[in-house]
mmCIF file of C-alpha atoms and ligand atoms in Angstrom:
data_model
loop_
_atom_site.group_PDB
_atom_site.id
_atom_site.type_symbol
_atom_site.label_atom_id
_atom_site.label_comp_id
_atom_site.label_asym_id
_atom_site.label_seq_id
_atom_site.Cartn_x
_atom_site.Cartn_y
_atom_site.Cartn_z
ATOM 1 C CA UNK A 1 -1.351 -19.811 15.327
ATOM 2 C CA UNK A 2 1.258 -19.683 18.121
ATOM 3 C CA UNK A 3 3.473 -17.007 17.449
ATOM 4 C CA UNK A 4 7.338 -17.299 17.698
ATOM 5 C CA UNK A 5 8.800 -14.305 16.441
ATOM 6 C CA UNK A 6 5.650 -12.239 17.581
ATOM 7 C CA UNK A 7 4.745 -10.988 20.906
ATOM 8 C CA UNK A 8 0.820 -10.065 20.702
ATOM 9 C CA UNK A 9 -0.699 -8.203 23.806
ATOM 10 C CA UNK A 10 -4.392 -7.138 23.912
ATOM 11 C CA UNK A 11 -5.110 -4.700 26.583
ATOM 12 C CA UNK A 12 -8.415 -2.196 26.826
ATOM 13 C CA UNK A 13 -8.890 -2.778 23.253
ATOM 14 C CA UNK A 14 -5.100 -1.729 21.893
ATOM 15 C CA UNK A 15 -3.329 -4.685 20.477
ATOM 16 C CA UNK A 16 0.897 -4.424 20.795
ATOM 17 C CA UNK A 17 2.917 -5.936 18.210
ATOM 18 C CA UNK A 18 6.162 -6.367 19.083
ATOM 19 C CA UNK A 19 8.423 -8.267 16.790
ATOM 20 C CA UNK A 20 10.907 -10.377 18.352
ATOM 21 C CA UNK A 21 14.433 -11.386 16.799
ATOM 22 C CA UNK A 22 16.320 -8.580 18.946
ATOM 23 C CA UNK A 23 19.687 -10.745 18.237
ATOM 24 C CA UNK A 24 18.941 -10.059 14.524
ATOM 25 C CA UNK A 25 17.907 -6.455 15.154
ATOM 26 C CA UNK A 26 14.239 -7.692 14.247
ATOM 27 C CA UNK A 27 14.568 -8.699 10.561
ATOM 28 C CA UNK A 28 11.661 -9.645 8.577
ATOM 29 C CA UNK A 29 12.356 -13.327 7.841
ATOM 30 C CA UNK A 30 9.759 -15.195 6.375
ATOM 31 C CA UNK A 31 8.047 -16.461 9.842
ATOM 32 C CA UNK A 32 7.616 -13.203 10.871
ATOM 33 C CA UNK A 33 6.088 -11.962 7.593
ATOM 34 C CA UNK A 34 3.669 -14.869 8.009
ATOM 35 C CA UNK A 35 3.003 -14.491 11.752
ATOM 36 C CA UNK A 36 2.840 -10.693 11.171
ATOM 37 C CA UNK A 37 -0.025 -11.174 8.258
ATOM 38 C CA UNK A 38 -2.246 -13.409 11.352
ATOM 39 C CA UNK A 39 -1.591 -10.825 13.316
ATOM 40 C CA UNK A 40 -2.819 -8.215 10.704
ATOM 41 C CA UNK A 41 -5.962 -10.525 10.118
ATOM 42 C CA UNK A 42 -6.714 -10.305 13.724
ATOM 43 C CA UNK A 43 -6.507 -7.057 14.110
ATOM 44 C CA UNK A 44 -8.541 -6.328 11.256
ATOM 45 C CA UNK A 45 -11.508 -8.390 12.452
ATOM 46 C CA UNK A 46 -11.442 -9.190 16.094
ATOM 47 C CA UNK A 47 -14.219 -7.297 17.877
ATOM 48 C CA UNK A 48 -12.250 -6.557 20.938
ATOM 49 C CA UNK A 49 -9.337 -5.050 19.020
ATOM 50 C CA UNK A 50 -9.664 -1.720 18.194
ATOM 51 C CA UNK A 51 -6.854 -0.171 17.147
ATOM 52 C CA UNK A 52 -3.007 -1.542 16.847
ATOM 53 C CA UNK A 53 0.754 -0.289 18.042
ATOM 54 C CA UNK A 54 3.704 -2.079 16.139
ATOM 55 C CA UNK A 55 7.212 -2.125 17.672
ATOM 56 C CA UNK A 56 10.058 -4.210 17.978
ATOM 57 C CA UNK A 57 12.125 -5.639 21.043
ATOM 58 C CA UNK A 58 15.087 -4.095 22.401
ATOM 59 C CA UNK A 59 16.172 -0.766 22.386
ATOM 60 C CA UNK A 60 18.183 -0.718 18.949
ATOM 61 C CA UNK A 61 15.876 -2.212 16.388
ATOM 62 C CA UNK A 62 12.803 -1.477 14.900
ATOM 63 C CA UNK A 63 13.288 -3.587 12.058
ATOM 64 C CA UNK A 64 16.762 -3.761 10.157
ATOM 65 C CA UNK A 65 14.991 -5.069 7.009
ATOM 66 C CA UNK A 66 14.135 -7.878 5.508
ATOM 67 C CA UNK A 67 16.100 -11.402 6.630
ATOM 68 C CA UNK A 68 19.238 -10.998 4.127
ATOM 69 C CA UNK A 69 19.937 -14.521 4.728
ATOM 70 C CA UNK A 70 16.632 -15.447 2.943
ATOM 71 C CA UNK A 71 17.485 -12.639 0.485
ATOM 72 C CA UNK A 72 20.433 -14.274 -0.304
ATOM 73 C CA UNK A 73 18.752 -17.721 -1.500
ATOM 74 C CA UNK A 74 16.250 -16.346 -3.441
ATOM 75 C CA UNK A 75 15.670 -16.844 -7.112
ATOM 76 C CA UNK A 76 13.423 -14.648 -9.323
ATOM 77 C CA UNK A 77 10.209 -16.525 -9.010
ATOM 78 C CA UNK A 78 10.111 -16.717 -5.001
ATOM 79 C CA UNK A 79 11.638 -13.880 -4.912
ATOM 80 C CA UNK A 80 8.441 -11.696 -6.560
ATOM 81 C CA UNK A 81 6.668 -14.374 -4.772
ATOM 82 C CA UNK A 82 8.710 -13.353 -1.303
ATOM 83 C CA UNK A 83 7.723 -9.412 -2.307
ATOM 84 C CA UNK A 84 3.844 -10.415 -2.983
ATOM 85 C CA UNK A 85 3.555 -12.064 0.471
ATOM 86 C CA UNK A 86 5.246 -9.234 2.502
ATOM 87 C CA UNK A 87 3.131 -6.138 0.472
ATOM 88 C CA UNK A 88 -0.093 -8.412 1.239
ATOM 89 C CA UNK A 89 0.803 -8.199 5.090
ATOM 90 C CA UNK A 90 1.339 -4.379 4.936
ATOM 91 C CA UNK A 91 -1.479 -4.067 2.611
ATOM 92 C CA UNK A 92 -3.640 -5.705 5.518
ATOM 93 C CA UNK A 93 -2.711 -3.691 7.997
ATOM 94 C CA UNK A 94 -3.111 -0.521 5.995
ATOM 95 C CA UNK A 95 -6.753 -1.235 5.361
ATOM 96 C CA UNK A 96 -7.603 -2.690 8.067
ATOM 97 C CA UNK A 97 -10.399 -0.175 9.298
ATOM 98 C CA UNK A 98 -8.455 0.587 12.556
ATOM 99 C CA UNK A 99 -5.890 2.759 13.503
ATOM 100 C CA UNK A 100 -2.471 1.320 13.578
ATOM 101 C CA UNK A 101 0.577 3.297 14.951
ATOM 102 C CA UNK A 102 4.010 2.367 14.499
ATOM 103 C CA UNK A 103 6.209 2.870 17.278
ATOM 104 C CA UNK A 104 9.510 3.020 15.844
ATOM 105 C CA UNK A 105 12.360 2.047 18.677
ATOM 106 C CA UNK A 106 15.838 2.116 16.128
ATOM 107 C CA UNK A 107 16.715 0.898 13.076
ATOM 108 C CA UNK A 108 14.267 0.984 10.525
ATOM 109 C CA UNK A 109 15.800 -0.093 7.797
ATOM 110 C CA UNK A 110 14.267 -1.452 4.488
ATOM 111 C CA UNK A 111 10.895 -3.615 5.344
ATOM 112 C CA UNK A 112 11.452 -2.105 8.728
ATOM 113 C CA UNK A 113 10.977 1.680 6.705
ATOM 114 C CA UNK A 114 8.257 -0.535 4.609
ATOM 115 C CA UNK A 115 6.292 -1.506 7.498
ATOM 116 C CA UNK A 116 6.063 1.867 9.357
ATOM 117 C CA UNK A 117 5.343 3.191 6.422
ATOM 118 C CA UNK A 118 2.051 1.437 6.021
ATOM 119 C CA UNK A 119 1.083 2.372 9.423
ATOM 120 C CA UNK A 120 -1.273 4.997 9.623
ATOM 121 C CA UNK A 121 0.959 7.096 11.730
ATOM 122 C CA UNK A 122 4.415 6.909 12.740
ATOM 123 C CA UNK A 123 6.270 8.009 16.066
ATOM 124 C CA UNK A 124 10.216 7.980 16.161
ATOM 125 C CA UNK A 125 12.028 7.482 18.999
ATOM 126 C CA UNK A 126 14.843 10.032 18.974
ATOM 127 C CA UNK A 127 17.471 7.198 18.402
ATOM 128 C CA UNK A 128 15.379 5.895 15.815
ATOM 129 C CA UNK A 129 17.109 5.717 12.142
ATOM 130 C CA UNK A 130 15.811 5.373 8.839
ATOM 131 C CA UNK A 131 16.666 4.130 5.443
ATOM 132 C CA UNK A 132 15.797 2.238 1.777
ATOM 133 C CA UNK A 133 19.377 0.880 1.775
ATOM 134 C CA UNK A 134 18.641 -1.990 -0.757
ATOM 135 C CA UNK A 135 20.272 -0.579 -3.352
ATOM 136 C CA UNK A 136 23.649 -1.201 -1.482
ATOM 137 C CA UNK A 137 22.588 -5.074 -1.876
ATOM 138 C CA UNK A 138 21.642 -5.035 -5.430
ATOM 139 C CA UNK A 139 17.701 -4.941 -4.793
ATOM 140 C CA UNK A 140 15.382 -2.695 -4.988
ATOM 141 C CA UNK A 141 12.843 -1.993 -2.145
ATOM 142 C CA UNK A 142 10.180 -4.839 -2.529
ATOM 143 C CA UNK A 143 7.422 -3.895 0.060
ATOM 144 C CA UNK A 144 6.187 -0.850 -0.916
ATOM 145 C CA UNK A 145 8.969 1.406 -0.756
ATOM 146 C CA UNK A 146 8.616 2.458 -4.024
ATOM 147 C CA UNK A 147 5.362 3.871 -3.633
ATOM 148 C CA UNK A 148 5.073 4.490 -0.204
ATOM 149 C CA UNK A 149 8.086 6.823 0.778
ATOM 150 C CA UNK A 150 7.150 9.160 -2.701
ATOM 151 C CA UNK A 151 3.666 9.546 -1.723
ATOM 152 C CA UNK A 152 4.671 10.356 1.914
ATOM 153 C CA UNK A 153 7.530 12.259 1.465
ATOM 154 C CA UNK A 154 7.618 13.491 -2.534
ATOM 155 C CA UNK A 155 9.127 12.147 -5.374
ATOM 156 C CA UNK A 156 12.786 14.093 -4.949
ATOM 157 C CA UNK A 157 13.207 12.596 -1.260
ATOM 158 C CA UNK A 158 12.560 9.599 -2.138
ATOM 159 C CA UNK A 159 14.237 9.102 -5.178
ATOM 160 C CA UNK A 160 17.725 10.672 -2.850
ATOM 161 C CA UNK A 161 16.658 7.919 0.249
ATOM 162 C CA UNK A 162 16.274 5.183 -2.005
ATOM 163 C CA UNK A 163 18.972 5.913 -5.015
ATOM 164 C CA UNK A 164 21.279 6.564 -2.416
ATOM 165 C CA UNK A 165 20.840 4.095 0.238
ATOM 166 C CA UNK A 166 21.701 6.907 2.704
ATOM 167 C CA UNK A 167 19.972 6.493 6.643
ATOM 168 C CA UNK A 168 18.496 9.735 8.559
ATOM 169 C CA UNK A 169 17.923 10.167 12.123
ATOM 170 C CA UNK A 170 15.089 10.482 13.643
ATOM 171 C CA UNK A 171 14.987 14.386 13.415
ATOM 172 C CA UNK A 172 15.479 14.139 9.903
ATOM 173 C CA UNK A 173 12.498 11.803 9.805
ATOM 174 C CA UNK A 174 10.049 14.289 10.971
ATOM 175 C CA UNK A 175 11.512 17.210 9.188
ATOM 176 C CA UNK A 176 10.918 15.438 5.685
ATOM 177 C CA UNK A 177 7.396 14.248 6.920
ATOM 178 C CA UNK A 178 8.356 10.417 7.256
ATOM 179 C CA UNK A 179 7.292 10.585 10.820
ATOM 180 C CA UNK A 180 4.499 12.322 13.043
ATOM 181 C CA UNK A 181 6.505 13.233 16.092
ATOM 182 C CA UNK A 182 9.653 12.225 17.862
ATOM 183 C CA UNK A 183 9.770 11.002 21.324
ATOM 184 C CA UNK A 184 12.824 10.707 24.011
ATOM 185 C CA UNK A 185 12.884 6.409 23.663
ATOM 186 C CA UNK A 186 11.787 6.066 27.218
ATOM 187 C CA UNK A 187 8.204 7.367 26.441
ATOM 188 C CA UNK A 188 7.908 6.157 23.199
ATOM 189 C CA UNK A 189 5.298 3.427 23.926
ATOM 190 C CA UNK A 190 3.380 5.579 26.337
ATOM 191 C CA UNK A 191 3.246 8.278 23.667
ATOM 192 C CA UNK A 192 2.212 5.536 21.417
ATOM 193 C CA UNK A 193 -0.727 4.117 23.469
ATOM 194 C CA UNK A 194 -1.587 7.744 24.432
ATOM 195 C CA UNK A 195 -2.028 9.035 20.517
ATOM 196 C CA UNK A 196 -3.878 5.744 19.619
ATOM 197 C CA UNK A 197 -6.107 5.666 22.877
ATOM 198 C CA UNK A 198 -6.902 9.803 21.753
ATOM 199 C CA UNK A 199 -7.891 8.243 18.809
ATOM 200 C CA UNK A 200 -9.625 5.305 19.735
ATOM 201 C CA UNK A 201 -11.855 7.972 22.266
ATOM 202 C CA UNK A 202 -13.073 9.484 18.491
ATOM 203 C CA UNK A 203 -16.258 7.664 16.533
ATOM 204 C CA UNK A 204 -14.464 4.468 15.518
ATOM 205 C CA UNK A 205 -17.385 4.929 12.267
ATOM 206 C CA UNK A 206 -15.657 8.103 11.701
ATOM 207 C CA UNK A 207 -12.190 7.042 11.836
ATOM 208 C CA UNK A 208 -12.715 4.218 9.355
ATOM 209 C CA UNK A 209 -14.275 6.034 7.180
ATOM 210 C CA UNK A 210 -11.887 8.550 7.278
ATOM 211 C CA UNK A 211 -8.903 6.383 6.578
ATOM 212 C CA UNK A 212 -10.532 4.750 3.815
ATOM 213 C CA UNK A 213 -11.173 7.695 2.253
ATOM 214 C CA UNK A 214 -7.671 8.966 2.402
ATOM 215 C CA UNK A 215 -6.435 5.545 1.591
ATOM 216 C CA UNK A 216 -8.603 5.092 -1.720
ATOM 217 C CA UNK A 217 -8.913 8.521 -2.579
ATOM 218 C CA UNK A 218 -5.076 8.988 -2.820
ATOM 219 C CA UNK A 219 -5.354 6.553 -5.769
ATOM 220 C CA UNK A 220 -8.148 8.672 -7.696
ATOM 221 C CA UNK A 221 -8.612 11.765 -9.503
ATOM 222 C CA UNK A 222 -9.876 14.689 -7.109
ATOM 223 C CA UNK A 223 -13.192 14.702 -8.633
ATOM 224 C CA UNK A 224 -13.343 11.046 -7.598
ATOM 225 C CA UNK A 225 -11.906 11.648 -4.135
ATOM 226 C CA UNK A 226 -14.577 14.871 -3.568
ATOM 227 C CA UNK A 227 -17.441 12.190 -4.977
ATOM 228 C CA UNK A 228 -16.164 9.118 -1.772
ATOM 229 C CA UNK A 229 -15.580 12.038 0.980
ATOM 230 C CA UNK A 230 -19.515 13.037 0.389
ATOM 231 C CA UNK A 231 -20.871 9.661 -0.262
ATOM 232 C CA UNK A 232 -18.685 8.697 3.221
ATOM 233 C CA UNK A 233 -19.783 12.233 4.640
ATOM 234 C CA UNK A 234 -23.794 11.323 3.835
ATOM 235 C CA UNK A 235 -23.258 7.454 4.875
ATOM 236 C CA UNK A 236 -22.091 8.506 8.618
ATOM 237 C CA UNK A 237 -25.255 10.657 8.643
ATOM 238 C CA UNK A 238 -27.366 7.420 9.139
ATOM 239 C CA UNK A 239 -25.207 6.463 12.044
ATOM 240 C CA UNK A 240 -26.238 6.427 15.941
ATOM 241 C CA UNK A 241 -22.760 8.489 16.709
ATOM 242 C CA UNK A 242 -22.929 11.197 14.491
ATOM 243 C CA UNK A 243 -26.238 11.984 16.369
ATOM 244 C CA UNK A 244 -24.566 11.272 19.380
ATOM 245 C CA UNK A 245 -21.648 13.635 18.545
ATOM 246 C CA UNK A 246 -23.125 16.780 17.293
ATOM 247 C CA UNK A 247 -26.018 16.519 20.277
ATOM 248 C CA UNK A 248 -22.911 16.148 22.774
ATOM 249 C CA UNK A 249 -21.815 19.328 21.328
ATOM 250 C CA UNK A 250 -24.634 21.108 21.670
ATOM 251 C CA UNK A 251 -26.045 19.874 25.323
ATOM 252 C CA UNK A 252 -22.070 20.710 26.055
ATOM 253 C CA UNK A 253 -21.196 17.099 27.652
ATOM 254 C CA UNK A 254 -18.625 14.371 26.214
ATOM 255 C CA UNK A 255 -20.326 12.116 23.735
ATOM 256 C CA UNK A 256 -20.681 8.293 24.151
ATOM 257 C CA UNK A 257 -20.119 6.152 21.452
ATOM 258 C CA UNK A 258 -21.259 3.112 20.559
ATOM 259 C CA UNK A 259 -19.111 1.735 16.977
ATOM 260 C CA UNK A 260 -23.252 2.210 15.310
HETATM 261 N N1 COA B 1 18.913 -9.487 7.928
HETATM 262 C C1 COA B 1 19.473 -10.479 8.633
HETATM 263 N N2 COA B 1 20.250 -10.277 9.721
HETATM 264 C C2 COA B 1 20.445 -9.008 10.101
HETATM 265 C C3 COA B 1 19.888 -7.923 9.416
HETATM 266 C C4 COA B 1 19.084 -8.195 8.280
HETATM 267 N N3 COA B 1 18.496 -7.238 7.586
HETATM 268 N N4 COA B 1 20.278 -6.783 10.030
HETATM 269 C C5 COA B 1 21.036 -7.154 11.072
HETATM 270 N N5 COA B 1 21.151 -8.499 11.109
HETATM 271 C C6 COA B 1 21.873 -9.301 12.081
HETATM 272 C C7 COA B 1 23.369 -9.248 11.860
HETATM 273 O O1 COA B 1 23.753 -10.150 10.846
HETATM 274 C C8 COA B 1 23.867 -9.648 13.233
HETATM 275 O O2 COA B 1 23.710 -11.033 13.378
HETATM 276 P P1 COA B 1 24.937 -11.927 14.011
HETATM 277 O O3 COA B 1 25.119 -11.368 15.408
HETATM 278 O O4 COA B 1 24.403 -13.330 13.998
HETATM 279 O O5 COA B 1 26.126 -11.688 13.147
HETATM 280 C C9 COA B 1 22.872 -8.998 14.155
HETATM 281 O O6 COA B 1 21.704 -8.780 13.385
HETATM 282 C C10 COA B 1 23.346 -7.654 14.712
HETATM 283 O O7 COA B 1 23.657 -6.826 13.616
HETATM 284 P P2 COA B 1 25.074 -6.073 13.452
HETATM 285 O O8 COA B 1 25.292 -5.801 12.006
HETATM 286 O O9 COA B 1 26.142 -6.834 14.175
HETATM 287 O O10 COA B 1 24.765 -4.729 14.257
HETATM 288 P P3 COA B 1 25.469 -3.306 14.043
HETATM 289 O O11 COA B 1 25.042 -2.470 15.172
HETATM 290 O O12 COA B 1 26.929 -3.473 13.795
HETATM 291 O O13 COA B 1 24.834 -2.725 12.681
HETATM 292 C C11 COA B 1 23.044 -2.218 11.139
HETATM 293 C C12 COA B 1 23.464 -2.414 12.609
HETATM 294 C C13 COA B 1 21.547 -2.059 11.125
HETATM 295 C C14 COA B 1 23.716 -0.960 10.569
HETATM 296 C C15 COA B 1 23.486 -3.460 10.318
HETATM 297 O O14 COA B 1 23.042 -4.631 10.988
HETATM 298 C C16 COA B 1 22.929 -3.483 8.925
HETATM 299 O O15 COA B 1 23.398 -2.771 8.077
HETATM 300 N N6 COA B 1 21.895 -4.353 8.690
HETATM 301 C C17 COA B 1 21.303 -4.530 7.386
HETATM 302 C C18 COA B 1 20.408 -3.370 7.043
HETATM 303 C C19 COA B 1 19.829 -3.541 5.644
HETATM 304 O O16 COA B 1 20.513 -3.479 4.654
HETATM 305 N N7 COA B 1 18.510 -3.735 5.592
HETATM 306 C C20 COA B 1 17.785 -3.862 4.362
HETATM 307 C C21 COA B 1 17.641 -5.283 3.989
HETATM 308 S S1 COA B 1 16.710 -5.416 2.489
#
């Protein structure tokens, strides 16, 4: 697929993502949903990508929502359909097995909120802002904002972002746990590549199995959750960098590992 509304960059094993309407501050229209699920199926299973940095162009816009002009035709059968297609794209990315940062450069608005949401971890510029302002439109979130922003944030903020409409700043952001850290905007994609690279220097084994287990085990009682962190614990035992690891401790040198 040729991308149009996508730039895609592979470099050392970090894909960028940038998405690419900066005249309409980024909006999710229905190309980029569908260019931005390829994108989330290559990242998921191309060998030389290891982990994944989502931003948009220009300096004002992460993503100002979804397209409202495509909102605006909708009727309640594509509509659900429209909501299906755009939680399957975040969905991919969020389980994708590799770490996926988003780099949030301004507005993130709606399925711009949505989308950083399902990253694994979120940096703010500090002119980034965010919202759920759908209910100013007469919608609801439709790409995960619903569950998402509760489960990152608690029920009470999210019921006041999304009843409300209201936007924060990026301050705000981090002090209500919607974001990781904030950055001055000029280092925000250094910052970016230099948390995901930290990461990427980890045991990739590890770090999958880590964010599966906080992905699924947010979903299941804690006696469940204990039961996959030991089975995952055990399973990493049979792997050629947990030896690795834990002898690079002990001879005191930097381990090497090998994604076995
Ligand atoms: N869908 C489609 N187009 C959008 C858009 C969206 N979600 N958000 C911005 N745009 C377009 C504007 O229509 C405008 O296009 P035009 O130049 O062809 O008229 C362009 O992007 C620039 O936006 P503009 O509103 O002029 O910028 P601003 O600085 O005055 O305001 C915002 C910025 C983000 C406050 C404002 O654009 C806004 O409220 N956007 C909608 C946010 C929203 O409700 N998102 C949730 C959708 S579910």
């Amino acid at each position: 697929m040729t991308y149009q509304t996508l730039l895609f960059d592979v470099r050392d094993g970090v894909a960028v993502l940038t998405i690419n309407r900066p005249d309409k501050l980024n909006a999710l229209n229905d190309q980029v949903v569908d260019e931005l699920a390829h994108a989330a199926e290559r990242v998921a299973t191309e060998d030389a990508i290891h982990g994944a940095i989502i931003t948009g162009a220009g300096t004002k816009a992460f993503i100002a929502g979804a397209d409202i002009g495509d909102l605006a035709k909708q009727g309640p059968f594509d509509g659900k359909a429209r909501a299906l297609r755009g939680q399957a794209m975040l969905r991919r990315f969020e389980t994708c097995g590799k770490p996926v940062i988003a780099a949030v450069n301004g507005y993130a608005l709606g399925g711009g909120c949505e989308l950083a949401m399902a990253c694994h971890l979120r940096l703010a510029s500090d002119n980034a802002t965010f919202g759920q302002p759908e209910v100013k439109l007469g919608i609801a979130p439709g790409y995960g904002g619903t569950q998402r922003l509760p489960r990152l944030v608690g029920k009470g903020v999210a019921l006041q972002l999304i009843l409300t409409g209201e936007m924060i700043d990026a301050h705000e952001a981090y002090r209500i746990g919607l974001v990781n850290k904030v950055v001055p905007a000029d280092q925000l994609l250094a910052e970016a590549e230099k948390l995901l690279r930290g990461i990427l220097a980890m045991a990739p084994l590890a770090v999958r199995l880590a964010l599966e287990a906080v992905d699924q085990g947010l979903e299941m009682t804690l006696e469940e959750g204990l039961l996959l962190e030991a089975n995952h614990f055990g399973l990493l035992a049979a792997t050629r960098d947990m030896k690795e690891g834990l002898r690079a401790f002990l001879e005191k040198r930097a381990p090497k590992f090998e994604n076995r």
